[in-house]
Amino acid sequence: MATFDFDLFVIGGGSGGVRAARMAAQRGARVALAEAGALGGTCVNVGCIPKKLYSYAAGYAESFEEAAGYGWRLPQAPRFDWAHLKAQRAREIARLNGAYAALLKNSGVQLVTGWAQLADPHTVTVDGRRYTAKNLLVATGGTPFVPEIPGREHAVTSDDMFDLDPFPKRLLVVGGGYIACEFASIFNGLGARVTQLQRSAHLLTGFDDDVRQFLAHEMGKAGVDVRLNVEAASIARGADGLVVTLARGQQVEADTVLFATGRVPNTRELGLEAVGVALGEHGAIAVDADYRSSVPSIYAVGDVCTRVPLTPVALAEAMVVVDALFGEGRRRLDYEYIPTAVFTHPNIGTCGYTETDARAKFGEVTVFSSEFKSLRHTLSGRSERTFMKLVVEKATDRVVGLHMVGAEAGEIVQGFAVAMRAGATKAIFDGTVGIHPTAAEEFVTMREPMPG
Ligand code: NDP
């Protein structure tokens, strides 16, 4: 029988890779993990965590504005210190990098620093060193995609946004997805003049249509110049910053141009094709229900196989792999009713089906929706409104879609996602006592369906 250096060799120290390595080691496996950059991957270094910290920073601008309505008199106009925020963020991220290293070490995982490549189905090379393992897990994540337009070298991606120097007075964001909307909102809050270009008729393809329209309206009210059905054709450096020429000929000037036009799996220069790992759409690694690739000893989780590119999904996928290799092999991840949030101002929180998708899947549905000014804004002076929507399958009364645009929507929808996974019906929602006065109580007090 062949003997290997390790039971599992993980390539990539992001959310999925670190989780799999730790959990496998805790089950007694001999595990190594290779990472060429900072531990924690996109989420910790240039994604979820720093993005949410900057979203909090932007939120203070709203709080200062609201405070006067509640009787607070500020001694002077607040001034934003970008350099301080960047330094604070860098300190916290460095702490998290260290925490990830400690987690791996304490669970007995051997950390290998450097770029890993597959040499054969059981061998990895890292800077000339060779390691063999019974199984390999590729968890190399994804990277921003920037379309080929003239002058694209002048654009930045989300990876660069956290350390911009200087702070951009004028920011142009290309794209209408999660990342584009979040950065447009955040930099608008921090004081930049933000223009956002989306090539199609609405922001946030894939979200419920009412949510998409409501968010675009709220972002517009907050100051983001959202332009729909617009494409950037080229970028050039002008006398006063960057000049972006649109497909229809108009020009927009900006200090920074962010392309947030999707992400692609990191599958290059890993030696995947050479060992026979089949790639699917957009170069993602094709896997089965256990996340096993076309090469039986090689697995893949997270954004590199892009079923749903979210950190908690990568973590859950990692747990399935660990169970398949070192446990009972019964664990599966159910991709239905995965809740998600977009940390725009206001937030979006959503779980389950959009109205359109629910009609296509379940046939007849009943829709409940509500739009209101939250209690907070009765005195704050801000005109922000909140939107909530429930989509109910008529035949079973099950709530199959729950959508919200409003403060703390991510926090609120997480709890409702539990109920939805448990199959809660509208009758159960109706029989649940609200918490007063909150915005969330509206989800259990919507009685009148929308006509149609
Ligand atoms: P998305 O796929 O969400 O959005 C891409 C956007 O770019 C869309 O608006 C798309 O337009 C547009 N686009 C694509 N190609 C082009 C092009 N060639 N020219 C102009 N516009 C283009 O990608 P993101 O990069 O925003 O995010 C990637 C993933 O990361 C998300 O799907 C999400 O799963 C995850 N993520 C999650 C977050 C969270 O949980 N809060 C935060 C950030 C990211 P169109 O709509 O017309 O296709």
Coordinates of C-alpha atoms and ligand atoms in Angstrom, one line a residue:
M1 CA 0.0 0.0 0.0
A2 CA 1.3 3.5 -0.9
T3 CA 2.3 5.6 2.0
F4 CA 1.8 9.4 1.9
D5 CA 3.3 12.3 3.9
F6 CA -0.2 13.5 4.7
D7 CA -3.8 12.2 4.7
L8 CA -5.0 15.6 3.3
F9 CA -3.1 18.4 1.6
V10 CA -5.1 21.6 1.3
I11 CA -4.2 24.3 -1.3
G12 CA -5.4 27.7 -0.2
G13 CA -5.8 29.2 3.2
G14 CA -9.1 31.0 2.9
S15 CA -12.4 30.3 4.5
G16 CA -13.0 26.8 3.0
G17 CA -9.4 25.6 3.1
V18 CA -8.7 26.6 6.7
R19 CA -12.0 25.1 7.9
A20 CA -11.3 21.8 6.1
A21 CA -7.7 21.6 7.3
R22 CA -8.6 22.3 11.0
M23 CA -11.6 20.0 11.1
A24 CA -9.7 17.1 9.4
A25 CA -6.8 17.5 11.8
Q26 CA -9.1 17.6 14.8
R27 CA -10.4 14.2 13.6
G28 CA -6.9 12.8 13.8
A29 CA -5.8 13.2 10.1
R30 CA -2.3 14.3 9.2
V31 CA -2.9 17.6 7.4
A32 CA -0.9 20.2 5.6
L33 CA -2.1 23.5 4.1
A34 CA -0.3 25.6 1.5
E35 CA -0.9 29.4 1.2
A36 CA 1.2 31.8 -0.9
G37 CA -0.4 35.0 0.6
A38 CA -2.0 36.1 3.8
L39 CA -4.1 33.5 5.7
G40 CA -7.8 34.1 5.7
G41 CA -8.3 34.5 1.9
T42 CA -10.6 37.0 0.3
C43 CA -13.1 37.2 3.1
V44 CA -10.6 38.2 5.8
N45 CA -8.1 40.2 3.7
V46 CA -10.1 42.0 0.9
G47 CA -13.7 40.9 1.3
C48 CA -16.4 40.4 3.9
I49 CA -14.4 41.6 7.0
P50 CA -12.7 44.8 5.8
K51 CA -15.8 45.6 3.8
K52 CA -18.1 45.4 6.8
L53 CA -15.7 47.5 8.9
Y54 CA -15.8 50.2 6.2
S55 CA -19.6 49.8 6.0
Y56 CA -19.7 50.6 9.8
A57 CA -17.4 53.6 9.1
A58 CA -19.8 54.9 6.5
G59 CA -22.7 54.3 8.8
Y60 CA -21.4 57.0 11.2
A61 CA -22.0 59.6 8.6
E62 CA -25.7 58.7 8.8
S63 CA -25.6 58.7 12.6
F64 CA -24.0 62.2 12.8
E65 CA -26.7 63.4 10.4
E66 CA -29.5 61.9 12.4
A67 CA -28.2 62.9 15.8
A68 CA -29.4 66.5 15.5
G69 CA -33.0 65.4 15.3
Y70 CA -32.5 63.7 18.6
G71 CA -31.2 66.7 20.3
W72 CA -27.4 66.2 20.0
R73 CA -25.4 69.2 19.2
L74 CA -21.9 68.4 17.9
P75 CA -19.2 70.9 18.9
Q76 CA -18.0 71.0 15.3
A77 CA -18.6 69.3 12.0
P78 CA -17.3 65.7 12.0
R79 CA -14.2 65.2 9.9
F80 CA -13.3 61.8 8.4
D81 CA -9.8 60.5 8.8
W82 CA -9.2 57.9 6.0
A83 CA -5.6 57.2 7.0
H84 CA -6.8 56.3 10.5
L85 CA -9.5 54.0 9.3
K86 CA -7.0 52.2 7.0
A87 CA -4.5 51.8 9.8
Q88 CA -7.2 50.5 12.1
R89 CA -8.4 48.0 9.5
A90 CA -4.9 46.8 8.7
R91 CA -4.3 46.2 12.4
E92 CA -7.5 44.1 12.8
I93 CA -6.8 42.1 9.6
A94 CA -3.2 41.4 10.8
R95 CA -4.7 40.2 14.1
L96 CA -7.1 37.9 12.2
N97 CA -4.2 36.6 10.0
G98 CA -2.4 35.6 13.2
A99 CA -5.5 34.0 14.7
Y100 CA -5.9 31.8 11.6
A101 CA -2.2 30.8 11.9
A102 CA -2.8 29.9 15.5
L103 CA -5.9 28.0 14.8
L104 CA -4.1 25.8 12.2
K105 CA -1.1 25.3 14.5
N106 CA -3.1 24.4 17.5
S107 CA -5.1 21.8 15.5
G108 CA -1.8 20.3 14.3
V109 CA -2.0 21.4 10.7
Q110 CA 1.4 21.9 9.0
L111 CA 1.5 25.3 7.3
V112 CA 3.5 25.4 4.1
T113 CA 4.2 28.9 2.8
G114 CA 4.4 29.3 -1.0
W115 CA 2.6 28.6 -4.3
A116 CA 1.4 25.1 -4.6
Q117 CA 1.1 23.1 -7.8
L118 CA -0.2 19.7 -8.5
A119 CA 2.4 17.3 -9.9
D120 CA 0.2 14.1 -9.9
P121 CA -3.1 13.1 -8.3
H122 CA -1.3 12.6 -4.9
T123 CA 1.7 15.0 -5.1
V124 CA 2.0 18.8 -4.6
T125 CA 5.1 20.8 -5.2
V126 CA 5.6 24.1 -3.3
D127 CA 8.7 26.1 -4.4
G128 CA 10.6 22.9 -5.4
R129 CA 9.6 20.9 -2.2
R130 CA 7.4 17.8 -2.8
Y131 CA 4.6 16.6 -0.6
T132 CA 2.5 13.6 -1.1
A133 CA -1.0 13.1 0.3
K134 CA -3.8 10.5 0.0
N135 CA -6.2 13.3 -0.8
L136 CA -5.9 16.9 -2.0
L137 CA -8.3 19.7 -1.5
V138 CA -8.2 22.7 -3.8
A139 CA -9.7 25.8 -2.1
T140 CA -8.0 28.6 -4.0
G141 CA -11.0 30.9 -4.2
G142 CA -11.6 33.5 -6.9
T143 CA -10.3 36.7 -8.3
P144 CA -11.9 39.9 -9.8
F145 CA -12.8 39.8 -13.5
V146 CA -12.2 43.0 -15.5
P147 CA -13.5 43.1 -19.1
E148 CA -11.0 43.9 -21.9
I149 CA -11.6 47.5 -22.6
P150 CA -9.0 50.1 -23.7
G151 CA -7.4 51.6 -20.6
R152 CA -8.4 48.9 -18.2
E153 CA -5.0 49.2 -16.6
H154 CA -6.2 52.5 -15.0
A155 CA -9.1 50.7 -13.2
V156 CA -8.9 49.1 -9.8
T157 CA -10.7 46.1 -8.4
S158 CA -12.2 45.4 -5.0
D159 CA -8.8 44.1 -3.9
D160 CA -7.4 47.7 -4.1
M161 CA -10.3 49.6 -2.6
F162 CA -9.2 49.2 1.1
D163 CA -5.9 50.9 0.7
L164 CA -6.6 53.7 -1.8
D165 CA -4.3 56.6 -1.5
P166 CA -5.5 59.3 -1.5
F167 CA -9.2 59.0 -0.7
P168 CA -11.0 59.4 -4.0
K169 CA -13.2 62.5 -4.1
R170 CA -14.9 61.1 -7.2
L171 CA -15.4 57.4 -7.5
L172 CA -16.8 55.7 -10.6
V173 CA -18.1 52.1 -10.0
V174 CA -18.7 49.9 -12.9
G175 CA -21.1 47.0 -12.2
G176 CA -24.4 46.4 -10.4
G177 CA -23.7 43.3 -8.3
Y178 CA -23.0 42.8 -4.6
I179 CA -19.5 44.3 -4.7
A180 CA -20.4 47.3 -6.9
C181 CA -23.4 48.2 -4.8
E182 CA -21.6 47.8 -1.5
F183 CA -18.6 49.9 -2.5
A184 CA -20.8 52.5 -4.1
S185 CA -22.8 52.8 -0.8
I186 CA -19.7 52.7 1.4
F187 CA -17.7 55.4 -0.4
N188 CA -20.8 57.5 -0.8
G189 CA -21.2 57.4 3.0
L190 CA -17.5 58.2 3.5
G191 CA -17.8 61.3 1.5
A192 CA -16.9 60.5 -2.1
R193 CA -19.0 61.6 -5.0
V194 CA -20.1 58.3 -6.4
T195 CA -21.3 57.4 -9.9
Q196 CA -22.4 53.8 -10.5
L197 CA -22.8 52.3 -14.0
Q198 CA -24.8 49.2 -14.6
R199 CA -25.0 47.7 -18.1
S200 CA -28.5 46.2 -17.6
A201 CA -31.8 47.8 -16.7
H202 CA -31.5 47.1 -12.9
L203 CA -29.0 46.6 -10.2
L204 CA -28.4 43.2 -8.5
T205 CA -29.4 40.6 -11.1
G206 CA -30.9 37.6 -9.4
F207 CA -32.5 39.5 -6.6
D208 CA -36.3 40.1 -6.3
D209 CA -37.4 42.8 -8.7
D210 CA -39.0 44.9 -6.1
V211 CA -35.9 44.8 -4.0
R212 CA -33.7 45.8 -6.9
Q213 CA -35.9 48.8 -7.7
F214 CA -36.3 49.8 -4.1
L215 CA -32.5 49.7 -3.4
A216 CA -31.6 51.7 -6.5
H217 CA -34.1 54.4 -5.4
E218 CA -32.7 54.4 -1.8
M219 CA -29.1 54.6 -3.0
G220 CA -30.1 57.4 -5.3
K221 CA -31.7 59.3 -2.4
A222 CA -28.6 58.8 -0.4
G223 CA -26.5 60.4 -3.1
V224 CA -25.2 57.7 -5.4
D225 CA -25.7 58.6 -9.1
V226 CA -27.0 55.3 -10.3
R227 CA -27.0 55.0 -14.1
L228 CA -28.7 52.0 -15.7
N229 CA -28.3 50.6 -19.2
V230 CA -24.9 52.2 -19.4
E231 CA -21.5 50.6 -20.4
A232 CA -18.0 51.9 -19.9
A233 CA -16.2 51.7 -23.3
S234 CA -12.7 53.0 -22.4
I235 CA -10.7 54.7 -19.7
A236 CA -7.9 57.3 -20.3
R237 CA -5.9 59.6 -18.0
G238 CA -6.9 63.2 -18.5
A239 CA -5.7 66.5 -17.1
D240 CA -7.9 66.3 -14.0
G241 CA -8.1 62.5 -13.3
L242 CA -9.4 59.6 -15.2
V243 CA -11.8 60.0 -18.0
V244 CA -14.3 57.2 -18.7
T245 CA -16.0 57.2 -22.1
L246 CA -19.3 55.5 -22.1
A247 CA -20.6 53.4 -25.0
R248 CA -22.9 56.1 -26.1
G249 CA -20.1 58.7 -26.1
Q250 CA -20.6 60.7 -22.9
Q251 CA -17.7 61.0 -20.5
V252 CA -17.4 60.8 -16.7
E253 CA -14.4 62.0 -14.8
A254 CA -13.2 60.3 -11.7
D255 CA -10.3 59.9 -9.4
T256 CA -10.8 56.2 -9.0
V257 CA -12.5 53.8 -11.4
L258 CA -13.6 50.5 -9.7
F259 CA -14.5 47.6 -11.9
A260 CA -16.8 45.2 -9.9
T261 CA -17.9 43.1 -12.8
G262 CA -17.8 39.7 -11.3
R263 CA -15.2 37.2 -10.1
V264 CA -13.6 34.2 -11.7
P265 CA -12.3 31.0 -10.1
N266 CA -8.5 30.8 -9.3
T267 CA -7.7 27.8 -11.3
R268 CA -4.6 29.0 -13.3
E269 CA -1.1 27.8 -12.7
L270 CA -2.1 25.1 -10.3
G271 CA -1.4 22.2 -12.7
L272 CA -5.1 21.1 -12.6
E273 CA -5.4 20.3 -16.3
A274 CA -2.1 18.4 -16.4
V275 CA -3.4 16.0 -13.8
G276 CA -6.7 15.7 -15.5
V277 CA -9.0 17.8 -13.2
A278 CA -12.0 18.7 -15.4
L279 CA -13.0 22.4 -15.4
G280 CA -16.6 23.5 -16.0
E281 CA -18.2 26.8 -16.7
H282 CA -15.9 29.9 -16.4
G283 CA -13.0 27.6 -15.5
A284 CA -14.5 26.5 -12.2
I285 CA -13.6 23.0 -11.0
A286 CA -16.4 20.6 -11.7
V287 CA -17.3 18.5 -8.5
D288 CA -19.9 16.0 -7.4
A289 CA -22.1 16.1 -4.2
D290 CA -19.0 15.3 -2.1
Y291 CA -17.0 18.0 -3.8
R292 CA -14.8 15.4 -5.5
S293 CA -13.4 16.4 -8.9
S294 CA -13.0 14.2 -11.9
V295 CA -9.7 13.0 -10.3
P296 CA -10.9 10.8 -7.4
S297 CA -8.2 11.9 -4.9
I298 CA -8.7 15.6 -5.6
Y299 CA -11.6 17.7 -4.0
A300 CA -12.5 21.3 -4.4
V301 CA -14.7 23.7 -2.3
G302 CA -15.6 27.4 -2.2
D303 CA -15.3 30.0 -4.9
V304 CA -13.0 27.8 -7.0
C305 CA -16.0 25.7 -7.8
T306 CA -18.5 28.6 -7.6
R307 CA -21.8 27.0 -6.8
V308 CA -22.7 29.9 -4.5
P309 CA -19.6 32.2 -3.8
L310 CA -20.3 33.0 -0.2
T311 CA -18.0 32.4 2.8
P312 CA -20.5 30.4 4.9
V313 CA -21.2 28.2 1.9
A314 CA -17.4 27.5 1.5
L315 CA -17.3 26.6 5.2
A316 CA -20.3 24.3 4.9
E317 CA -18.8 22.6 1.8
A318 CA -15.5 22.1 3.7
M319 CA -17.4 20.2 6.4
V320 CA -19.0 17.9 3.8
V321 CA -15.5 17.0 2.5
V322 CA -14.1 16.4 5.9
D323 CA -17.1 14.2 6.7
A324 CA -16.7 12.3 3.4
L325 CA -13.0 11.7 4.0
F326 CA -12.8 11.3 7.8
G327 CA -16.3 10.9 9.1
E328 CA -19.5 9.0 8.2
G329 CA -19.8 10.4 4.7
R330 CA -23.5 11.3 5.2
R331 CA -23.2 15.1 5.3
R332 CA -24.7 17.1 2.4
L333 CA -25.2 20.8 1.8
D334 CA -28.7 21.9 0.8
Y335 CA -28.4 25.0 -1.4
E336 CA -32.1 25.9 -1.0
Y337 CA -32.9 28.7 1.4
I338 CA -29.3 30.0 1.8
P339 CA -29.8 33.5 3.3
T340 CA -27.6 36.3 2.1
A341 CA -27.2 40.0 2.8
V342 CA -25.8 42.9 0.7
F343 CA -24.2 45.5 3.0
T344 CA -25.4 48.5 1.1
H345 CA -26.9 51.5 2.9
P346 CA -29.7 50.4 3.6
N347 CA -28.8 46.7 3.8
I348 CA -30.5 44.0 1.8
G349 CA -31.4 40.7 3.5
T350 CA -32.9 37.9 1.5
C351 CA -33.7 34.2 1.8
G352 CA -35.4 31.8 -0.6
Y353 CA -37.0 32.6 -3.9
T354 CA -37.7 35.8 -5.7
E355 CA -41.3 36.3 -6.7
T356 CA -40.5 35.5 -10.3
D357 CA -38.6 32.3 -9.5
A358 CA -41.3 31.3 -7.0
R359 CA -44.0 31.6 -9.6
A360 CA -41.9 29.5 -12.0
K361 CA -41.2 26.8 -9.5
F362 CA -44.4 26.6 -7.4
G363 CA -47.1 28.0 -9.7
E364 CA -49.5 30.0 -7.7
V365 CA -48.0 32.3 -5.0
T366 CA -49.4 34.9 -2.7
V367 CA -47.3 38.0 -2.1
F368 CA -47.3 40.3 0.9
S369 CA -45.3 43.5 1.0
S370 CA -44.9 46.5 3.1
E371 CA -43.0 49.8 2.8
F372 CA -42.7 52.3 5.6
K373 CA -40.5 54.9 7.4
S374 CA -39.0 53.3 10.4
L375 CA -39.6 54.8 13.8
R376 CA -36.0 55.9 14.0
H377 CA -36.4 58.2 11.0
T378 CA -39.5 60.0 12.4
L379 CA -37.1 62.2 14.4
S380 CA -33.8 61.7 12.5
G381 CA -34.9 63.8 9.6
R382 CA -33.7 61.2 7.1
S383 CA -36.1 60.1 4.5
E384 CA -34.8 56.5 4.3
R385 CA -37.6 53.9 3.9
T386 CA -37.8 50.2 4.7
F387 CA -39.2 47.5 2.3
M388 CA -40.3 44.0 3.2
K389 CA -41.8 41.2 1.2
L390 CA -43.0 37.7 1.7
V391 CA -43.7 35.2 -1.1
V392 CA -45.9 32.3 0.0
E393 CA -46.6 29.1 -2.0
K394 CA -50.4 29.0 -2.3
A395 CA -50.8 25.2 -2.2
T396 CA -48.9 24.7 1.0
D397 CA -48.9 28.1 2.7
R398 CA -45.1 27.8 3.0
V399 CA -43.1 31.0 3.0
V400 CA -40.7 30.4 0.1
G401 CA -39.3 33.9 -0.2
L402 CA -38.4 36.6 2.3
H403 CA -36.8 39.9 1.3
M404 CA -35.9 43.1 3.1
V405 CA -34.3 46.4 2.3
G406 CA -33.6 48.3 5.5
A407 CA -31.4 48.8 8.5
E408 CA -29.9 45.6 9.8
A409 CA -31.6 43.5 7.2
G410 CA -28.8 41.0 7.4
E411 CA -29.2 40.6 11.1
I412 CA -33.0 40.2 10.8
V413 CA -33.1 37.8 7.9
Q414 CA -30.6 35.3 9.6
G415 CA -33.3 34.4 12.2
F416 CA -36.1 34.1 9.7
A417 CA -33.9 31.8 7.5
V418 CA -34.1 29.2 10.3
A419 CA -37.9 29.3 10.2
M420 CA -37.8 29.0 6.5
R421 CA -35.5 26.0 6.5
A422 CA -37.9 24.4 9.0
G423 CA -40.7 24.9 6.5
A424 CA -42.6 27.7 8.3
T425 CA -46.0 28.5 6.8
K426 CA -47.5 32.0 6.6
A427 CA -50.0 30.8 9.3
I428 CA -46.9 30.2 11.6
F429 CA -45.6 33.7 10.8
D430 CA -49.0 35.1 11.6
G431 CA -49.2 33.2 14.8
T432 CA -45.8 34.6 16.0
V433 CA -46.0 37.5 18.4
G434 CA -44.1 40.5 17.2
I435 CA -41.4 42.5 19.1
H436 CA -42.6 46.0 19.4
P437 CA -41.4 48.5 18.2
T438 CA -39.1 47.0 15.7
A439 CA -39.0 46.9 11.9
A440 CA -38.7 43.1 12.0
E441 CA -42.2 42.7 13.6
E442 CA -43.6 43.7 10.2
F443 CA -42.7 40.2 8.9
V444 CA -45.2 38.7 11.3
T445 CA -48.0 41.3 10.9
M446 CA -48.4 41.5 7.1
R447 CA -52.1 40.4 6.6
E448 CA -53.3 41.8 3.2
P449 CA -51.9 40.1 0.1
M450 CA -50.9 42.1 -2.9
P451 CA -53.5 42.1 -5.6
G452 CA -52.8 39.6 -8.5
Ligands
NDP1 P1 -21.9 39.8 -9.4 O1 -21.9 38.6 -10.3 O2 -22.7 39.9 -8.2 O3 -22.1 41.1 -10.3 C1 -21.4 41.4 -11.4 C2 -21.9 42.7 -12.0 O4 -21.0 43.1 -13.1 C3 -23.3 42.6 -12.6 O5 -24.0 43.8 -12.3 C4 -23.0 42.4 -14.1 O6 -24.1 42.9 -14.9 C5 -21.8 43.3 -14.3 N1 -21.0 42.8 -15.4 C6 -20.5 41.6 -15.6 N2 -19.7 41.6 -16.7 C7 -19.7 42.8 -17.1 C8 -19.0 43.4 -18.3 N3 -18.3 42.7 -19.1 N4 -19.2 44.8 -18.4 C9 -20.0 45.5 -17.6 N5 -20.6 45.0 -16.5 C10 -20.5 43.6 -16.3 O7 -20.3 39.9 -9.0 P2 -19.6 40.6 -7.9 O8 -18.2 40.8 -8.4 O9 -20.3 41.9 -7.4 O10 -19.6 39.6 -6.7 C11 -19.2 38.2 -6.9 C12 -19.8 37.3 -5.9 O11 -19.2 37.5 -4.6 C13 -21.3 37.6 -5.6 O12 -22.1 36.9 -6.6 C14 -21.5 37.1 -4.2 O13 -21.9 35.8 -4.2 C15 -20.2 37.3 -3.6 N6 -20.2 38.5 -2.7 C16 -21.0 38.4 -1.6 C17 -21.1 39.5 -0.7 C18 -22.0 39.4 0.5 O14 -22.4 38.3 0.9 N7 -22.4 40.5 1.0 C19 -20.3 40.7 -0.9 C20 -19.5 40.7 -2.1 C21 -19.5 39.6 -2.9 P3 -25.4 42.1 -15.1 O15 -26.2 42.2 -13.9 O16 -26.1 42.8 -16.3 O17 -25.0 40.7 -15.4

